[in-house]
Backbone as JSON, one array per atom type, in Angstrom:
{
  "sequence": "MMCSLQKKQTQRITQKRIDAQKKGAQARKEDRIRRENKIIETAQKEIGSTTNRELLLIGTALYWGEGSKAKPHNNSQGLDFGNSDARMIVVYMAWLRRILGVQDDQIRLRLYIHENNKYRLTEVRKHWVRVTGLTDAHIAYVYFKKHNPKTKRKNTDVSYFGVIAVRVKGSTAIHRKVQGWTLGIVKKYGSL",
  "N": [[234.82, -90.57, -15.12], [236.22, -90.86, -17.5], [234.72, -89.32, -19.28], [235.12, -86.76, -18.22], [237.85, -86.42, -18.7], [237.91, -86.44, -21.46], [236.47, -84.13, -21.97], [238.2, -82.17, -20.9], [240.37, -82.57, -22.61], [239.21, -81.9, -25.06], [238.62, -79.22, -24.6], [241.22, -78.25, -24.33], [242.26, -78.76, -26.87], [240.56, -77.18, -28.38], [241.25, -74.65, -27.37], [243.95, -74.56, -28.2], [243.56, -74.47, -30.94], [242.24, -72.02, -31.18], [244.28, -70.32, -30.23], [246.21, -70.77, -32.23], [244.87, -69.74, -34.45], [244.72, -67.04, -33.71], [247.45, -66.44, -33.61], [248.14, -66.86, -36.29], [246.53, -64.92, -37.51], [247.67, -62.61, -36.42], [250.26, -62.78, -37.54], [249.6, -62.51, -40.26], [248.58, -59.91, -40.21], [250.86, -58.43, -39.44], [252.47, -58.95, -41.66], [250.93, -57.73, -43.67], [251.1, -55.05, -42.82], [253.86, -54.62, -43.09], [254.08, -54.87, -45.9], [252.42, -52.72, -46.71], [253.84, -50.54, -45.6], [256.19, -50.7, -47.11], [255.24, -50.13, -49.7], [254.37, -47.48, -49.29], [256.79, -46.26, -48.55], [258.32, -46.61, -50.9], [256.74, -45.17, -52.74], [256.92, -42.62, -51.6], [259.63, -42.04, -52.04], [259.58, -41.81, -54.78], [258.59, -39.28, -55.25], [260.65, -37.48, -54.6], [262.64, -34.5, -54.86], [261.02, -31.31, -55.16], [260.15, -28.77, -57.52], [259.74, -25.16, -57.65], [257.79, -24.63, -59.54], [256.33, -27.0, -59.55], [255.37, -26.91, -56.93], [253.79, -24.64, -57.2], [251.72, -25.66, -58.84], [250.77, -27.78, -57.23], [249.9, -26.4, -54.9], [248.0, -24.72, -56.05], [246.11, -26.6, -56.91], [245.39, -27.67, -54.42], [244.24, -25.39, -53.24], [242.18, -24.93, -55.03], [240.55, -27.11, -54.54], [239.99, -26.92, -51.76], [239.87, -24.27, -50.95], [238.39, -20.94, -50.56], [235.87, -19.68, -52.78], [235.25, -17.3, -55.38], [232.2, -15.6, -55.61], [229.31, -14.87, -57.64], [227.85, -12.79, -56.44], [229.76, -11.78, -54.77], [232.62, -10.9, -55.68], [234.97, -10.09, -54.6], [236.65, -11.78, -53.17], [238.98, -12.96, -50.81], [242.0, -14.88, -50.09], [241.22, -17.8, -48.48], [241.44, -20.62, -46.66], [240.77, -23.81, -45.43], [241.28, -26.71, -43.35], [241.48, -29.95, -41.76], [243.59, -31.59, -41.9], [246.8, -31.76, -41.02], [249.08, -32.18, -42.58], [248.31, -31.27, -45.08], [247.98, -28.58, -44.52], [250.62, -27.84, -43.95], [251.82, -28.02, -46.5], [250.25, -26.16, -47.86], [250.91, -23.79, -46.48], [253.61, -23.57, -47.2], [253.27, -23.09, -49.93], [251.89, -20.62, -49.84], [253.9, -18.96, -48.76], [256.31, -19.42, -50.3], [255.54, -19.39, -53.04], [253.49, -17.47, -53.42], [254.47, -15.39, -51.95], [253.49, -14.46, -49.54], [253.5, -12.79, -46.47], [254.05, -13.5, -43.01], [252.77, -11.66, -41.28], [250.5, -11.03, -42.66], [248.73, -13.03, -42.31], [245.98, -14.61, -40.76], [244.6, -16.83, -38.41], [241.88, -19.07, -37.92], [240.29, -21.1, -35.66], [238.44, -24.04, -35.49], [236.73, -26.08, -33.39], [235.38, -28.89, -31.66], [233.19, -28.43, -28.9], [233.45, -30.22, -26.78], [236.11, -30.57, -26.58], [237.26, -28.44, -25.36], [238.8, -28.47, -23.07], [241.25, -29.19, -24.04], [242.27, -27.05, -25.37], [244.63, -25.43, -25.19], [246.64, -27.27, -25.92], [245.74, -27.89, -28.52], [245.92, -25.4, -29.79], [248.72, -25.03, -29.66], [249.48, -27.14, -31.32], [248.54, -26.28, -33.9], [249.99, -23.93, -34.18], [252.58, -24.93, -34.32], [252.34, -26.48, -36.68], [251.69, -24.52, -38.65], [253.79, -22.76, -38.43], [253.55, -20.3, -37.36], [252.71, -17.82, -34.83], [251.03, -17.98, -31.63], [249.58, -15.66, -31.43], [248.61, -15.25, -33.97], [246.3, -16.7, -34.13], [243.28, -15.69, -34.5], [240.69, -16.2, -33.84], [238.58, -18.46, -32.13], [236.33, -20.97, -32.62], [233.79, -22.79, -31.15], [232.32, -25.74, -31.87], [229.08, -27.13, -31.53], [228.65, -29.95, -29.49], [227.78, -33.2, -30.45], [226.61, -35.94, -29.03], [225.79, -38.25, -30.29], [227.34, -38.59, -32.47], [228.85, -39.78, -35.5], [231.4, -39.46, -36.04], [234.8, -40.38, -36.29], [237.12, -39.25, -35.44], [237.57, -38.47, -32.58], [239.27, -38.59, -30.49], [242.45, -38.0, -28.81], [243.89, -37.39, -31.07], [242.49, -35.61, -32.47], [242.31, -32.39, -33.71], [240.7, -30.4, -34.56], [239.63, -27.99, -37.04], [241.63, -25.87, -38.97], [241.53, -22.65, -40.23], [243.01, -20.7, -42.66], [243.53, -17.45, -43.3], [244.3, -14.89, -45.56], [245.01, -11.6, -45.26], [243.77, -8.83, -47.15], [243.88, -9.97, -49.76], [242.6, -10.09, -52.25], [243.46, -9.58, -54.9], [245.45, -11.52, -55.15], [243.87, -13.78, -54.9], [242.43, -13.64, -57.29], [244.49, -14.1, -59.08], [245.11, -16.77, -58.44], [242.7, -17.89, -59.27], [243.04, -17.51, -62.0], [245.19, -19.24, -62.43], [243.94, -21.71, -61.96], [242.09, -21.73, -64.05], [243.89, -21.76, -66.15], [245.01, -24.31, -65.83], [242.76, -25.88, -66.38], [242.33, -25.21, -69.09], [244.46, -26.5, -70.28], [243.64, -29.08, -70.42], [241.25, -29.21, -71.69], [238.16, -27.53, -72.54], [235.53, -25.52, -71.16]],
  "CA": [[236.18, -90.1, -15.19], [236.58, -90.82, -18.9], [234.01, -88.19, -19.86], [235.78, -85.56, -17.74], [239.13, -86.33, -19.39], [237.63, -86.06, -22.84], [236.05, -82.74, -21.96], [239.41, -81.37, -20.72], [241.15, -82.67, -23.85], [238.49, -81.14, -26.09], [238.82, -77.8, -24.28], [242.61, -77.93, -24.62], [242.39, -78.74, -28.34], [239.85, -75.97, -28.83], [242.08, -73.49, -27.0], [245.12, -74.58, -29.07], [243.09, -74.03, -32.26], [242.0, -70.57, -31.05], [245.6, -69.68, -30.13], [246.84, -70.86, -33.55], [244.17, -68.79, -35.31], [245.16, -65.71, -33.31], [248.85, -66.3, -34.03], [248.11, -66.72, -37.75], [245.96, -63.61, -37.82], [248.68, -61.61, -36.08], [251.31, -62.88, -38.55], [249.07, -61.92, -41.5], [248.48, -58.47, -39.98], [252.22, -57.89, -39.48], [252.9, -59.03, -43.05], [250.21, -56.68, -44.4], [251.66, -53.77, -42.41], [255.18, -54.53, -43.74], [253.86, -54.6, -47.33], [251.9, -51.35, -46.82], [254.94, -49.62, -45.33], [257.1, -50.76, -48.26], [254.59, -49.38, -50.78], [254.4, -46.06, -48.93], [258.19, -45.83, -48.6], [258.7, -46.54, -52.31], [256.01, -44.05, -53.34], [257.48, -41.39, -51.06], [260.9, -41.81, -52.74], [259.28, -41.43, -56.16], [258.35, -37.83, -55.3], [261.94, -36.79, -54.63], [262.56, -33.06, -54.58], [260.04, -30.62, -56.01], [260.51, -27.43, -57.97], [258.73, -24.15, -57.34], [256.69, -24.8, -60.5], [255.5, -28.1, -59.05], [254.68, -26.41, -55.75], [252.74, -23.76, -57.7], [250.61, -26.49, -59.29], [250.22, -28.5, -56.07], [249.18, -25.44, -54.08], [246.81, -24.28, -56.79], [245.13, -27.69, -56.85], [244.89, -27.71, -53.04], [243.33, -24.27, -53.03], [241.03, -25.17, -55.89], [239.69, -28.07, -53.87], [239.64, -26.63, -50.36], [239.85, -22.85, -50.66], [237.17, -20.19, -50.82], [235.64, -19.38, -54.19], [234.55, -16.05, -55.65], [230.78, -15.79, -55.93], [228.81, -13.76, -58.47], [227.43, -11.69, -55.57], [230.92, -11.3, -54.02], [233.83, -11.27, -56.41], [236.13, -9.56, -53.88], [237.03, -12.85, -52.22], [240.4, -13.12, -50.53], [242.42, -16.27, -49.86], [240.71, -18.38, -47.24], [241.64, -22.06, -46.85], [240.66, -24.52, -44.16], [241.33, -28.16, -43.37], [241.88, -30.57, -40.5], [244.78, -32.41, -42.18], [247.99, -30.96, -40.76], [250.01, -32.32, -43.7], [247.84, -30.39, -46.13], [248.25, -27.21, -44.08], [252.06, -27.61, -44.11], [252.07, -27.76, -47.93], [249.57, -24.9, -48.19], [251.71, -22.69, -45.93], [254.79, -23.44, -48.05], [252.79, -22.47, -51.16], [251.65, -19.2, -49.55], [255.14, -18.24, -48.53], [257.3, -19.54, -51.38], [255.02, -19.1, -54.37], [252.72, -16.23, -53.42], [255.2, -14.34, -51.24], [252.7, -13.96, -48.42], [254.26, -12.6, -45.23], [253.32, -14.0, -41.84], [251.91, -10.64, -40.68], [249.27, -10.94, -43.45], [247.95, -14.24, -42.09], [245.2, -14.8, -39.54], [244.08, -18.2, -38.29], [240.64, -19.29, -37.18], [240.27, -22.49, -35.21], [237.11, -24.61, -35.28], [236.92, -27.3, -32.62], [234.18, -29.29, -30.93], [233.21, -27.89, -27.54], [233.88, -31.21, -25.79], [237.58, -30.54, -26.55], [237.7, -27.16, -24.77], [239.84, -28.75, -22.08], [242.51, -29.4, -24.76], [242.47, -25.89, -26.22], [246.04, -25.04, -25.19], [247.34, -28.28, -26.73], [245.29, -27.74, -29.91], [246.53, -24.16, -30.3], [250.15, -25.32, -29.86], [249.57, -28.01, -32.49], [248.4, -25.52, -35.13], [251.11, -23.0, -34.23], [253.72, -25.73, -34.82], [252.07, -26.87, -38.07], [251.72, -23.36, -39.54], [255.02, -21.99, -38.27], [253.17, -18.96, -36.92], [252.66, -17.69, -33.38], [249.69, -18.07, -31.07], [248.9, -14.39, -31.69], [247.97, -15.33, -35.29], [244.99, -17.32, -33.99], [242.42, -14.55, -34.25], [239.34, -16.58, -33.46], [238.33, -19.88, -31.85], [234.89, -21.25, -32.67], [233.47, -24.09, -30.57], [231.16, -26.39, -32.48], [228.23, -27.86, -30.58], [228.96, -31.38, -29.42], [226.67, -34.12, -30.68], [227.06, -37.23, -28.48], [225.42, -39.34, -31.18], [228.14, -38.41, -33.67], [229.47, -40.95, -36.14], [232.78, -39.09, -36.3], [235.79, -41.3, -35.73], [238.23, -38.48, -34.89], [237.11, -37.86, -31.33], [240.26, -38.82, -29.43], [243.51, -36.99, -28.67], [244.45, -37.05, -32.38], [241.59, -34.6, -33.05], [242.78, -31.02, -33.48], [239.77, -29.48, -35.18], [239.92, -27.46, -38.38], [242.26, -24.56, -38.95], [241.28, -21.86, -41.43], [244.11, -19.77, -42.88], [243.03, -16.32, -44.09], [245.31, -13.9, -45.91], [244.4, -10.26, -45.3], [244.0, -8.01, -48.34], [244.4, -10.87, -50.8], [241.67, -10.23, -53.37], [244.23, -9.67, -56.16], [246.1, -12.84, -55.17], [242.8, -14.75, -55.16], [242.16, -13.59, -58.74], [245.62, -14.76, -59.73], [244.9, -18.21, -58.25], [241.61, -18.24, -60.19], [243.65, -17.59, -63.33], [245.97, -20.48, -62.51], [243.03, -22.86, -62.1], [241.58, -21.7, -65.42], [245.01, -22.18, -67.0], [245.09, -25.77, -65.73], [241.6, -26.44, -67.1], [242.55, -25.02, -70.53], [245.44, -27.49, -70.74], [243.01, -30.4, -70.54], [239.95, -29.11, -72.35], [237.5, -26.26, -72.28], [234.15, -25.61, -70.68]],
  "C": [[236.61, -89.91, -16.64], [235.99, -89.59, -19.59], [234.7, -86.87, -19.49], [237.11, -85.35, -18.45], [238.9, -85.88, -20.82], [237.23, -84.59, -22.92], [237.26, -81.82, -21.82], [240.26, -81.39, -21.99], [240.51, -81.84, -24.96], [238.69, -79.64, -25.85], [240.24, -77.37, -24.63], [242.84, -77.83, -26.13], [241.73, -77.49, -28.91], [240.68, -74.73, -28.55], [243.32, -73.42, -27.89], [244.73, -74.06, -30.47], [242.86, -72.51, -32.25], [243.32, -69.82, -31.02], [246.3, -69.68, -31.48], [246.19, -69.87, -34.52], [244.61, -67.36, -34.99], [246.58, -65.43, -33.78], [248.93, -66.1, -35.54], [247.58, -65.37, -38.17], [246.96, -62.5, -37.53], [249.81, -61.61, -37.1], [250.86, -62.25, -39.86], [248.98, -60.4, -41.38], [249.86, -57.82, -40.08], [252.77, -57.9, -40.9], [252.24, -57.93, -43.88], [250.8, -55.31, -44.08], [253.03, -53.57, -43.05], [255.02, -54.19, -45.22], [253.36, -53.18, -47.54], [253.01, -50.33, -46.62], [255.92, -49.57, -46.48], [256.53, -49.97, -49.43], [254.67, -47.88, -50.52], [255.82, -45.51, -49.04], [258.65, -45.66, -50.05], [258.04, -45.36, -52.99], [256.57, -42.71, -52.87], [258.78, -41.04, -51.77], [260.67, -41.36, -54.18], [259.05, -39.93, -56.31], [259.68, -37.08, -55.4], [261.8, -35.33, -54.26], [261.56, -32.44, -55.55], [260.55, -29.23, -56.36], [259.44, -26.45, -57.52], [257.55, -24.26, -58.29], [255.75, -25.92, -60.03], [254.72, -27.67, -57.8], [253.55, -25.45, -56.15], [251.52, -24.58, -58.1], [249.95, -27.25, -58.13], [249.36, -27.56, -55.22], [247.91, -24.94, -54.75], [245.73, -25.34, -56.73], [244.55, -27.81, -55.44], [243.87, -26.6, -52.81], [242.05, -24.45, -53.83], [240.03, -26.1, -55.2], [239.18, -27.62, -52.52], [239.54, -25.15, -50.01], [238.53, -22.2, -50.97], [237.09, -19.84, -52.3], [234.95, -18.02, -54.3], [233.13, -16.39, -56.07], [230.32, -14.64, -56.81], [228.39, -12.55, -57.63], [228.58, -11.12, -54.74], [232.18, -11.74, -54.73], [235.09, -10.7, -55.77], [236.57, -10.54, -52.81], [238.54, -12.87, -52.05], [240.73, -14.59, -50.34], [241.96, -16.73, -48.49], [240.67, -19.89, -47.45], [241.54, -22.74, -45.5], [240.7, -26.02, -44.34], [241.74, -28.67, -42.0], [243.16, -31.39, -40.67], [246.03, -31.54, -42.06], [248.98, -31.03, -41.92], [249.61, -31.39, -44.84], [248.14, -28.93, -45.77], [249.73, -26.89, -44.23], [252.37, -27.25, -45.56], [251.45, -26.42, -48.33], [250.39, -23.71, -47.69], [252.98, -22.48, -46.74], [254.42, -22.73, -49.35], [252.55, -20.97, -50.95], [252.95, -18.43, -49.49], [256.06, -18.25, -49.75], [256.78, -19.13, -52.75], [254.31, -17.75, -54.41], [253.42, -15.08, -52.68], [254.44, -13.73, -50.08], [253.58, -13.91, -47.17], [253.4, -13.04, -44.05], [252.39, -12.95, -41.23], [250.61, -10.43, -41.47], [248.28, -12.06, -43.11], [247.23, -14.19, -40.74], [244.63, -16.21, -39.57], [242.78, -18.18, -37.52], [240.58, -20.78, -36.88], [238.82, -22.9, -34.94], [237.3, -25.95, -34.59], [235.63, -27.62, -31.86], [234.31, -28.89, -29.47], [233.61, -28.92, -26.49], [235.4, -31.35, -25.76], [238.11, -29.23, -26.0], [238.86, -27.37, -23.81], [241.22, -28.93, -22.72], [242.92, -28.17, -25.57], [243.93, -25.46, -26.29], [246.86, -25.98, -26.07], [247.0, -28.12, -28.21], [245.91, -26.49, -30.53], [248.02, -24.38, -30.58], [250.37, -26.18, -31.1], [249.54, -27.17, -33.77], [249.49, -24.46, -35.28], [252.34, -23.72, -34.8], [253.54, -26.05, -36.3], [252.22, -25.69, -39.02], [253.03, -22.58, -39.49], [254.74, -20.55, -37.87], [253.21, -18.89, -35.4], [251.21, -17.81, -32.91], [248.89, -16.8, -31.32], [248.21, -14.38, -33.05], [246.59, -15.98, -35.23], [244.03, -16.22, -33.53], [241.08, -14.94, -33.66], [239.3, -18.07, -33.19], [236.82, -20.06, -31.8], [234.66, -22.66, -32.13], [232.2, -24.63, -31.19], [230.38, -27.12, -31.4], [228.57, -29.34, -30.64], [227.69, -32.2, -29.6], [227.11, -35.5, -30.18], [226.73, -38.42, -29.38], [226.25, -39.33, -32.46], [228.68, -39.74, -34.21], [230.93, -40.64, -36.48], [233.71, -40.08, -35.61], [236.93, -40.53, -35.04], [237.81, -37.73, -33.64], [238.12, -38.03, -30.2], [241.32, -37.73, -29.43], [244.19, -36.65, -30.0], [243.58, -36.01, -33.1], [242.08, -33.21, -32.68], [241.88, -29.99, -34.17], [240.18, -29.1, -36.59], [240.57, -26.11, -38.2], [241.96, -23.89, -40.29], [242.37, -20.8, -41.51], [243.59, -18.67, -43.8], [244.18, -15.35, -44.32], [244.61, -12.56, -46.07], [244.74, -9.56, -46.62], [244.48, -8.82, -49.54], [243.47, -11.07, -51.99], [242.42, -10.38, -54.68], [244.93, -11.03, -56.27], [245.06, -13.91, -55.48], [242.48, -14.79, -56.65], [243.27, -14.26, -59.53], [245.47, -16.29, -59.64], [243.76, -18.7, -59.14], [242.15, -18.4, -61.61], [244.47, -18.86, -63.49], [245.06, -21.69, -62.69], [242.45, -22.89, -63.5], [242.66, -22.14, -66.42], [245.18, -23.7, -66.99], [243.97, -26.4, -66.54], [241.83, -26.35, -68.61], [243.55, -26.04, -71.1], [244.79, -28.84, -71.03], [241.65, -30.36, -71.19], [239.36, -27.74, -72.06], [236.08, -26.51, -71.81], [233.25, -24.69, -71.46]]
}
């Protein structure tokens, strides 16, 4: 009888210790989330409002990193930019419209999505239409990527919306202007 009581007491103590550890871990997690949110909120306020000059530089840097580049064998490259980050696309679209004066009828979208998300195509199209501020008619092409079940990708759930590519028709001259802006930025910080 004594042994049985000790075993029950030991199990109860062990369970209390486990519960306390879980409670402590949850409290630390909530504290970390509060601190992270405060940092993000403070940093967001530091940006404040932006000028068109700042948007020019932001958009140029975005395009420089994620846009198409002129090649020696093809220097007639137009503006072509793709990404899966909706926030980046929002800023890019503002840059196209406000800084470059691109009209919506000049823009065509291409959607790249994994084939195992075909069933969500309507939802995905609506997502990118909302993000870009365009209409569904602007989506000129949908490309389904082959699904690899052994993928290490983490974005495989309902938050996955593929990649949207934004192409501006007849934009070779604009592309050259953007090239000039990137060279202008480089010259401010050194030469190659």
